Amino acid sequence: MTSAALALAGVTGLILGCSGKQPGTEREPSLRESIVAQIGKAPCSSSSVCRTIGLGVKPCGGPRQYLIYSTAATDSVRLAREVARYNEAEANRNRQEGLVSDCRALVRPQVSCISGRCAATAGTQ
């Protein structure tokens, strides 16, 4: 390679490096975004398909929040696997960073099919 070609390659690499993007790469969705996308609008035709799953881990224990989903529209096994990965990563981060929380326990919401969507019933949030 000539010195001019090497200089051009170096400048191109510097520009690409400074832009934060590498050629041909797009931002991949985070695991949390993937989980939320799987749940979508949680459509239902009866309350029997409505479920909850704890997402996140408070440093004192217990979930940070409950997500409501529909077994009619969500692969429950895949969802549980990804939520477990997310929760494990958050628990590890809590330990490594010595994080603390309010230690308030969340109550798992009661859910039912309301207007075609799985949702928490009144007074359970």
GROMACS .gro file of N, CA and C in nm:
model
  375
    1MET      N    1   0.084  -0.117   0.000
    1MET     CA    2   0.000   0.000   0.000
    1MET      C    3   0.089   0.124   0.000
    2THR      N    4   0.048   0.224  -0.075
    2THR     CA    5   0.124   0.348  -0.077
    2THR      C    6   0.096   0.428   0.049
    3SER      N    7   0.181   0.526   0.076
    3SER     CA    8   0.160   0.608   0.195
    3SER      C    9   0.031   0.688   0.185
    4ALA      N   10  -0.009   0.728   0.064
    4ALA     CA   11  -0.134   0.802   0.046
    4ALA      C   12  -0.253   0.712   0.078
    5ALA      N   13  -0.247   0.587   0.034
    5ALA     CA   14  -0.355   0.493   0.061
    5ALA      C   15  -0.364   0.463   0.210
    6LEU      N   16  -0.249   0.449   0.276
    6LEU     CA   17  -0.247   0.425   0.420
    6LEU      C   18  -0.306   0.544   0.496
    7ALA      N   19  -0.271   0.665   0.452
    7ALA     CA   20  -0.323   0.786   0.516
    7ALA      C   21  -0.474   0.794   0.500
    8LEU      N   22  -0.524   0.765   0.378
    8LEU     CA   23  -0.668   0.767   0.353
    8LEU      C   24  -0.739   0.663   0.439
    9ALA      N   25  -0.681   0.544   0.448
    9ALA     CA   26  -0.741   0.439   0.531
    9ALA      C   27  -0.745   0.482   0.677
   10GLY      N   28  -0.639   0.546   0.723
   10GLY     CA   29  -0.635   0.593   0.862
   10GLY      C   30  -0.738   0.699   0.890
   11VAL      N   31  -0.752   0.795   0.798
   11VAL     CA   32  -0.851   0.902   0.815
   11VAL      C   33  -0.991   0.844   0.812
   12THR      N   34  -1.017   0.752   0.720
   12THR     CA   35  -1.149   0.688   0.710
   12THR      C   36  -1.180   0.615   0.841
   13GLY      N   37  -1.084   0.542   0.893
   13GLY     CA   38  -1.104   0.471   1.020
   13GLY      C   39  -1.130   0.566   1.134
   14LEU      N   40  -1.060   0.679   1.136
   14LEU     CA   41  -1.078   0.778   1.240
   14LEU      C   42  -1.218   0.838   1.231
   15ILE      N   43  -1.262   0.871   1.110
   15ILE     CA   44  -1.395   0.929   1.093
   15ILE      C   45  -1.502   0.829   1.136
   16LEU      N   46  -1.492   0.704   1.094
   16LEU     CA   47  -1.590   0.603   1.132
   16LEU      C   48  -1.588   0.580   1.283
   17GLY      N   49  -1.470   0.579   1.341
   17GLY     CA   50  -1.458   0.559   1.484
   17GLY      C   51  -1.521   0.673   1.562
   18CYS      N   52  -1.506   0.794   1.515
   18CYS     CA   53  -1.563   0.910   1.583
   18CYS      C   54  -1.714   0.917   1.567
   19SER      N   55  -1.767   0.862   1.460
   19SER     CA   56  -1.911   0.869   1.439
   19SER      C   57  -1.985   0.772   1.530
   20GLY      N   58  -1.911   0.678   1.591
   20GLY     CA   59  -1.975   0.581   1.679
   20GLY      C   60  -2.040   0.466   1.606
   21LYS      N   61  -2.033   0.465   1.475
   21LYS     CA   62  -2.093   0.358   1.397
   21LYS      C   63  -1.987   0.291   1.313
   22GLN      N   64  -2.000   0.164   1.302
   22GLN     CA   65  -1.915   0.090   1.211
   22GLN      C   66  -1.998   0.060   1.087
   23PRO      N   67  -1.935   0.047   0.973
   23PRO     CA   68  -2.013   0.021   0.852
   23PRO      C   69  -2.096  -0.105   0.865
   24GLY      N   70  -2.223  -0.096   0.824
   24GLY     CA   71  -2.309  -0.213   0.822
   24GLY      C   72  -2.366  -0.252   0.957
   25THR      N   73  -2.349  -0.171   1.062
   25THR     CA   74  -2.406  -0.207   1.191
   25THR      C   75  -2.522  -0.114   1.223
   26GLU      N   76  -2.623  -0.169   1.281
   26GLU     CA   77  -2.737  -0.093   1.329
   26GLU      C   78  -2.748  -0.118   1.478
   27ARG      N   79  -2.811  -0.028   1.549
   27ARG     CA   80  -2.831  -0.047   1.692
   27ARG      C   81  -2.924  -0.166   1.714
   28GLU      N   82  -2.877  -0.264   1.790
   28GLU     CA   83  -2.961  -0.378   1.822
   28GLU      C   84  -3.048  -0.343   1.942
   29PRO      N   85  -3.172  -0.391   1.944
   29PRO     CA   86  -3.257  -0.359   2.058
   29PRO      C   87  -3.202  -0.423   2.185
   30SER      N   88  -3.222  -0.355   2.297
   30SER     CA   89  -3.177  -0.410   2.425
   30SER      C   90  -3.265  -0.529   2.461
   31LEU      N   91  -3.219  -0.606   2.557
   31LEU     CA   92  -3.297  -0.721   2.601
   31LEU      C   93  -3.431  -0.675   2.656
   32ARG      N   94  -3.432  -0.565   2.730
   32ARG     CA   95  -3.558  -0.513   2.785
   32ARG      C   96  -3.654  -0.475   2.672
   33GLU      N   97  -3.602  -0.408   2.570
   33GLU     CA   98  -3.686  -0.370   2.455
   33GLU      C   99  -3.741  -0.493   2.385
   34SER      N  100  -3.660  -0.598   2.376
   34SER     CA  101  -3.703  -0.722   2.314
   34SER      C  102  -3.817  -0.786   2.395
   35ILE      N  103  -3.805  -0.783   2.526
   35ILE     CA  104  -3.908  -0.838   2.613
   35ILE      C  105  -4.039  -0.762   2.596
   36VAL      N  106  -4.031  -0.630   2.599
   36VAL     CA  107  -4.150  -0.548   2.585
   36VAL      C  108  -4.214  -0.567   2.447
   37ALA      N  109  -4.132  -0.579   2.344
   37ALA     CA  110  -4.183  -0.600   2.209
   37ALA      C  111  -4.255  -0.735   2.197
   38GLN      N  112  -4.201  -0.838   2.265
   38GLN     CA  113  -4.267  -0.969   2.261
   38GLN      C  114  -4.408  -0.963   2.317
   39ILE      N  115  -4.426  -0.884   2.422
   39ILE     CA  116  -4.556  -0.874   2.487
   39ILE      C  117  -4.653  -0.795   2.402
   40GLY      N  118  -4.603  -0.690   2.339
   40GLY     CA  119  -4.688  -0.608   2.253
   40GLY      C  120  -4.808  -0.554   2.328
   41LYS      N  121  -4.925  -0.561   2.266
   41LYS     CA  122  -5.047  -0.507   2.326
   41LYS      C  123  -5.122  -0.609   2.410
   42ALA      N  124  -5.067  -0.729   2.423
   42ALA     CA  125  -5.127  -0.834   2.506
   42ALA      C  126  -5.274  -0.857   2.474
   43PRO      N  127  -5.304  -0.891   2.347
   43PRO     CA  128  -5.444  -0.912   2.309
   43PRO      C  129  -5.502  -1.038   2.373
   44CYS      N  130  -5.633  -1.035   2.399
   44CYS     CA  131  -5.698  -1.149   2.460
   44CYS      C  132  -5.844  -1.156   2.419
   45SER      N  133  -5.899  -1.275   2.434
   45SER     CA  134  -6.043  -1.292   2.416
   45SER      C  135  -6.107  -1.342   2.545
   46SER      N  136  -6.021  -1.384   2.641
   46SER     CA  137  -6.070  -1.422   2.774
   46SER      C  138  -5.957  -1.402   2.875
   47SER      N  139  -5.994  -1.392   3.000
   47SER     CA  140  -5.896  -1.368   3.107
   47SER      C  141  -5.804  -1.488   3.129
   48SER      N  142  -5.842  -1.604   3.079
   48SER     CA  143  -5.761  -1.724   3.102
   48SER      C  144  -5.624  -1.718   3.035
   49VAL      N  145  -5.604  -1.628   2.939
   49VAL     CA  146  -5.475  -1.617   2.870
   49VAL      C  147  -5.388  -1.505   2.927
   50CYS      N  148  -5.436  -1.434   3.027
   50CYS     CA  149  -5.362  -1.320   3.084
   50CYS      C  150  -5.272  -1.366   3.198
   51ARG      N  151  -5.146  -1.321   3.195
   51ARG     CA  152  -5.047  -1.360   3.295
   51ARG      C  153  -4.961  -1.240   3.333
   52THR      N  154  -4.884  -1.257   3.440
   52THR     CA  155  -4.785  -1.157   3.481
   52THR      C  156  -4.650  -1.223   3.492
   53ILE      N  157  -4.546  -1.141   3.480
   53ILE     CA  158  -4.410  -1.189   3.499
   53ILE      C  159  -4.329  -1.074   3.561
   54GLY      N  160  -4.250  -1.108   3.662
   54GLY     CA  161  -4.168  -1.008   3.730
   54GLY      C  162  -4.046  -0.972   3.648
   55LEU      N  163  -4.026  -0.843   3.625
   55LEU     CA  164  -3.910  -0.796   3.548
   55LEU      C  165  -3.822  -0.709   3.635
   56GLY      N  166  -3.694  -0.739   3.634
   56GLY     CA  167  -3.599  -0.664   3.714
   56GLY      C  168  -3.587  -0.724   3.853
   57VAL      N  169  -3.482  -0.685   3.923
   57VAL     CA  170  -3.457  -0.736   4.057
   57VAL      C  171  -3.413  -0.620   4.145
   58LYS      N  172  -3.488  -0.595   4.250
   58LYS     CA  173  -3.448  -0.493   4.346
   58LYS      C  174  -3.331  -0.547   4.428
   59PRO      N  175  -3.241  -0.463   4.471
   59PRO     CA  176  -3.129  -0.510   4.553
   59PRO      C  177  -3.174  -0.584   4.680
   60CYS      N  178  -3.288  -0.545   4.734
   60CYS     CA  179  -3.340  -0.614   4.854
   60CYS      C  180  -3.413  -0.743   4.818
   61GLY      N  181  -3.435  -0.765   4.691
   61GLY     CA  182  -3.508  -0.883   4.645
   61GLY      C  183  -3.643  -0.846   4.587
   62GLY      N  184  -3.697  -0.933   4.509
   62GLY     CA  185  -3.826  -0.909   4.446
   62GLY      C  186  -3.813  -0.832   4.317
   63PRO      N  187  -3.917  -0.838   4.235
   63PRO     CA  188  -3.912  -0.770   4.105
   63PRO      C  189  -3.928  -0.619   4.116
   64ARG      N  190  -3.870  -0.549   4.018
   64ARG     CA  191  -3.888  -0.403   4.010
   64ARG      C  192  -4.028  -0.369   3.961
   65GLN      N  193  -4.080  -0.455   3.872
   65GLN     CA  194  -4.213  -0.432   3.817
   65GLN      C  195  -4.270  -0.563   3.766
   66TYR      N  196  -4.400  -0.562   3.744
   66TYR     CA  197  -4.465  -0.677   3.681
   66TYR      C  198  -4.512  -0.636   3.543
   67LEU      N  199  -4.485  -0.722   3.446
   67LEU     CA  200  -4.535  -0.702   3.310
   67LEU      C  201  -4.656  -0.793   3.292
   68ILE      N  202  -4.752  -0.745   3.219
   68ILE     CA  203  -4.873  -0.822   3.190
   68ILE      C  204  -4.867  -0.865   3.045
   69TYR      N  205  -4.892  -0.993   3.021
   69TYR     CA  206  -4.885  -1.043   2.885
   69TYR      C  207  -4.996  -1.144   2.858
   70SER      N  208  -5.011  -1.180   2.732
   70SER     CA  209  -5.112  -1.275   2.688
   70SER      C  210  -5.044  -1.400   2.635
   71THR      N  211  -5.083  -1.515   2.686
   71THR     CA  212  -5.027  -1.640   2.634
   71THR      C  213  -5.077  -1.669   2.492
   72ALA      N  214  -5.182  -1.600   2.451
   72ALA     CA  215  -5.234  -1.617   2.316
   72ALA      C  216  -5.144  -1.551   2.212
   73ALA      N  217  -5.068  -1.451   2.255
   73ALA     CA  218  -4.987  -1.374   2.160
   73ALA      C  219  -4.838  -1.377   2.191
   74THR      N  220  -4.798  -1.439   2.301
   74THR     CA  221  -4.658  -1.437   2.344
   74THR      C  222  -4.609  -1.579   2.367
   75ASP      N  223  -4.489  -1.608   2.321
   75ASP     CA  224  -4.424  -1.736   2.348
   75ASP      C  225  -4.376  -1.732   2.493
   76SER      N  226  -4.451  -1.793   2.583
   76SER     CA  227  -4.422  -1.786   2.727
   76SER      C  228  -4.285  -1.842   2.762
   77VAL      N  229  -4.241  -1.946   2.695
   77VAL     CA  230  -4.111  -2.006   2.724
   77VAL      C  231  -4.000  -1.910   2.687
   78ARG      N  232  -4.008  -1.852   2.569
   78ARG     CA  233  -3.907  -1.755   2.525
   78ARG      C  234  -3.907  -1.633   2.617
   79LEU      N  235  -4.026  -1.585   2.650
   79LEU     CA  236  -4.037  -1.468   2.738
   79LEU      C  237  -3.972  -1.498   2.873
   80ALA      N  238  -4.004  -1.612   2.932
   80ALA     CA  239  -3.948  -1.648   3.063
   80ALA      C  240  -3.796  -1.659   3.056
   81ARG      N  241  -3.744  -1.715   2.948
   81ARG     CA  242  -3.599  -1.730   2.931
   81ARG      C  243  -3.531  -1.592   2.923
   82GLU      N  244  -3.588  -1.501   2.846
   82GLU     CA  245  -3.529  -1.368   2.832
   82GLU      C  246  -3.543  -1.286   2.960
   83VAL      N  247  -3.655  -1.299   3.028
   83VAL     CA  248  -3.673  -1.229   3.155
   83VAL      C  249  -3.573  -1.282   3.257
   84ALA      N  250  -3.550  -1.412   3.259
   84ALA     CA  251  -3.451  -1.470   3.352
   84ALA      C  252  -3.312  -1.415   3.323
   85ARG      N  253  -3.275  -1.404   3.197
   85ARG     CA  254  -3.145  -1.346   3.160
   85ARG      C  255  -3.135  -1.200   3.205
   86TYR      N  256  -3.241  -1.125   3.180
   86TYR     CA  257  -3.245  -0.984   3.219
   86TYR      C  258  -3.233  -0.971   3.371
   87ASN      N  259  -3.311  -1.051   3.444
   87ASN     CA  260  -3.310  -1.044   3.590
   87ASN      C  261  -3.175  -1.085   3.648
   88GLU      N  262  -3.113  -1.186   3.590
   88GLU     CA  263  -2.981  -1.229   3.637
   88GLU      C  264  -2.877  -1.118   3.616
   89ALA      N  265  -2.882  -1.054   3.501
   89ALA     CA  266  -2.788  -0.945   3.473
   89ALA      C  267  -2.810  -0.829   3.569
   90GLU      N  268  -2.936  -0.798   3.598
   90GLU     CA  269  -2.963  -0.689   3.690
   90GLU      C  270  -2.920  -0.724   3.833
   91ALA      N  271  -2.942  -0.848   3.875
   91ALA     CA  272  -2.899  -0.891   4.009
   91ALA      C  273  -2.746  -0.882   4.021
   92ASN      N  274  -2.677  -0.923   3.915
   92ASN     CA  275  -2.530  -0.913   3.914
   92ASN      C  276  -2.485  -0.767   3.924
   93ARG      N  277  -2.550  -0.681   3.848
   93ARG     CA  278  -2.517  -0.538   3.852
   93ARG      C  279  -2.542  -0.482   3.992
   94ASN      N  280  -2.653  -0.520   4.054
   94ASN     CA  281  -2.684  -0.474   4.190
   94ASN      C  282  -2.571  -0.510   4.286
   95ARG      N  283  -2.524  -0.635   4.277
   95ARG     CA  284  -2.416  -0.682   4.365
   95ARG      C  285  -2.285  -0.610   4.336
   96GLN      N  286  -2.249  -0.603   4.209
   96GLN     CA  287  -2.121  -0.543   4.171
   96GLN      C  288  -2.113  -0.396   4.207
   97GLU      N  289  -2.223  -0.325   4.192
   97GLU     CA  290  -2.223  -0.182   4.218
   97GLU      C  291  -2.270  -0.146   4.359
   98GLY      N  292  -2.306  -0.246   4.438
   98GLY     CA  293  -2.350  -0.221   4.575
   98GLY      C  294  -2.475  -0.135   4.582
   99LEU      N  295  -2.568  -0.156   4.489
   99LEU     CA  296  -2.688  -0.074   4.484
   99LEU      C  297  -2.784  -0.107   4.598
  100VAL      N  298  -2.867  -0.011   4.633
  100VAL     CA  299  -2.969  -0.028   4.735
  100VAL      C  300  -3.103   0.014   4.677
  101SER      N  301  -3.211  -0.027   4.742
  101SER     CA  302  -3.343   0.013   4.696
  101SER      C  303  -3.431   0.039   4.817
  102ASP      N  304  -3.556   0.072   4.793
  102ASP     CA  305  -3.649   0.102   4.901
  102ASP      C  306  -3.699  -0.024   4.974
  103CYS      N  307  -3.671  -0.140   4.919
  103CYS     CA  308  -3.709  -0.269   4.979
  103CYS      C  309  -3.861  -0.286   4.992
  104ARG      N  310  -3.936  -0.203   4.925
  104ARG     CA  311  -4.082  -0.216   4.926
  104ARG      C  312  -4.121  -0.332   4.835
  105ALA      N  313  -4.198  -0.424   4.886
  105ALA     CA  314  -4.242  -0.539   4.807
  105ALA      C  315  -4.357  -0.496   4.716
  106LEU      N  316  -4.348  -0.537   4.590
  106LEU     CA  317  -4.457  -0.511   4.497
  106LEU      C  318  -4.558  -0.624   4.505
  107VAL      N  319  -4.685  -0.588   4.495
  107VAL     CA  320  -4.790  -0.687   4.493
  107VAL      C  321  -4.814  -0.726   4.348
  108ARG      N  322  -4.814  -0.857   4.323
  108ARG     CA  323  -4.844  -0.904   4.187
  108ARG      C  324  -4.986  -0.865   4.152
  109PRO      N  325  -5.004  -0.793   4.041
  109PRO     CA  326  -5.140  -0.749   4.007
  109PRO      C  327  -5.230  -0.864   3.963
  110GLN      N  328  -5.356  -0.850   3.992
  110GLN     CA  329  -5.457  -0.940   3.938
  110GLN      C  330  -5.483  -0.891   3.796
  111VAL      N  331  -5.495  -0.983   3.702
  111VAL     CA  332  -5.514  -0.943   3.563
  111VAL      C  333  -5.638  -1.008   3.504
  112SER      N  334  -5.693  -0.940   3.406
  112SER     CA  335  -5.806  -0.996   3.332
  112SER      C  336  -5.809  -0.934   3.193
  113CYS      N  337  -5.895  -0.988   3.111
  113CYS     CA  338  -5.911  -0.940   2.975
  113CYS      C  339  -6.011  -0.824   2.977
  114ILE      N  340  -5.963  -0.705   2.947
  114ILE     CA  341  -6.047  -0.586   2.949
  114ILE      C  342  -6.040  -0.521   2.812
  115SER      N  343  -6.153  -0.513   2.747
  115SER     CA  344  -6.163  -0.453   2.612
  115SER      C  345  -6.062  -0.514   2.515
  116GLY      N  346  -6.044  -0.647   2.522
  116GLY     CA  347  -5.959  -0.717   2.428
  116GLY      C  348  -5.810  -0.713   2.458
  117ARG      N  349  -5.773  -0.661   2.576
  117ARG     CA  350  -5.631  -0.656   2.615
  117ARG      C  351  -5.616  -0.704   2.758
  118CYS      N  352  -5.508  -0.776   2.784
  118CYS     CA  353  -5.478  -0.817   2.921
  118CYS      C  354  -5.436  -0.692   2.997
  119ALA      N  355  -5.495  -0.674   3.116
  119ALA     CA  356  -5.464  -0.555   3.195
  119ALA      C  357  -5.485  -0.586   3.343
  120ALA      N  358  -5.425  -0.502   3.427
  120ALA     CA  359  -5.446  -0.515   3.571
  120ALA      C  360  -5.590  -0.473   3.601
  121THR      N  361  -5.652  -0.548   3.692
  121THR     CA  362  -5.787  -0.510   3.732
  121THR      C  363  -5.779  -0.391   3.826
  122ALA      N  364  -5.883  -0.316   3.835
  122ALA     CA  365  -5.885  -0.194   3.916
  122ALA      C  366  -5.841  -0.222   4.060
  123GLY      N  367  -5.757  -0.132   4.112
  123GLY     CA  368  -5.716  -0.139   4.251
  123GLY      C  369  -5.600  -0.234   4.278
  124THR      N  370  -5.537  -0.290   4.175
  124THR     CA  371  -5.426  -0.384   4.200
  124THR      C  372  -5.291  -0.331   4.158
  125GLN      N  373  -5.283  -0.212   4.106
  125GLN     CA  374  -5.154  -0.161   4.060
  125GLN      C  375  -5.077  -0.094   4.166
   0.00000   0.00000   0.00000
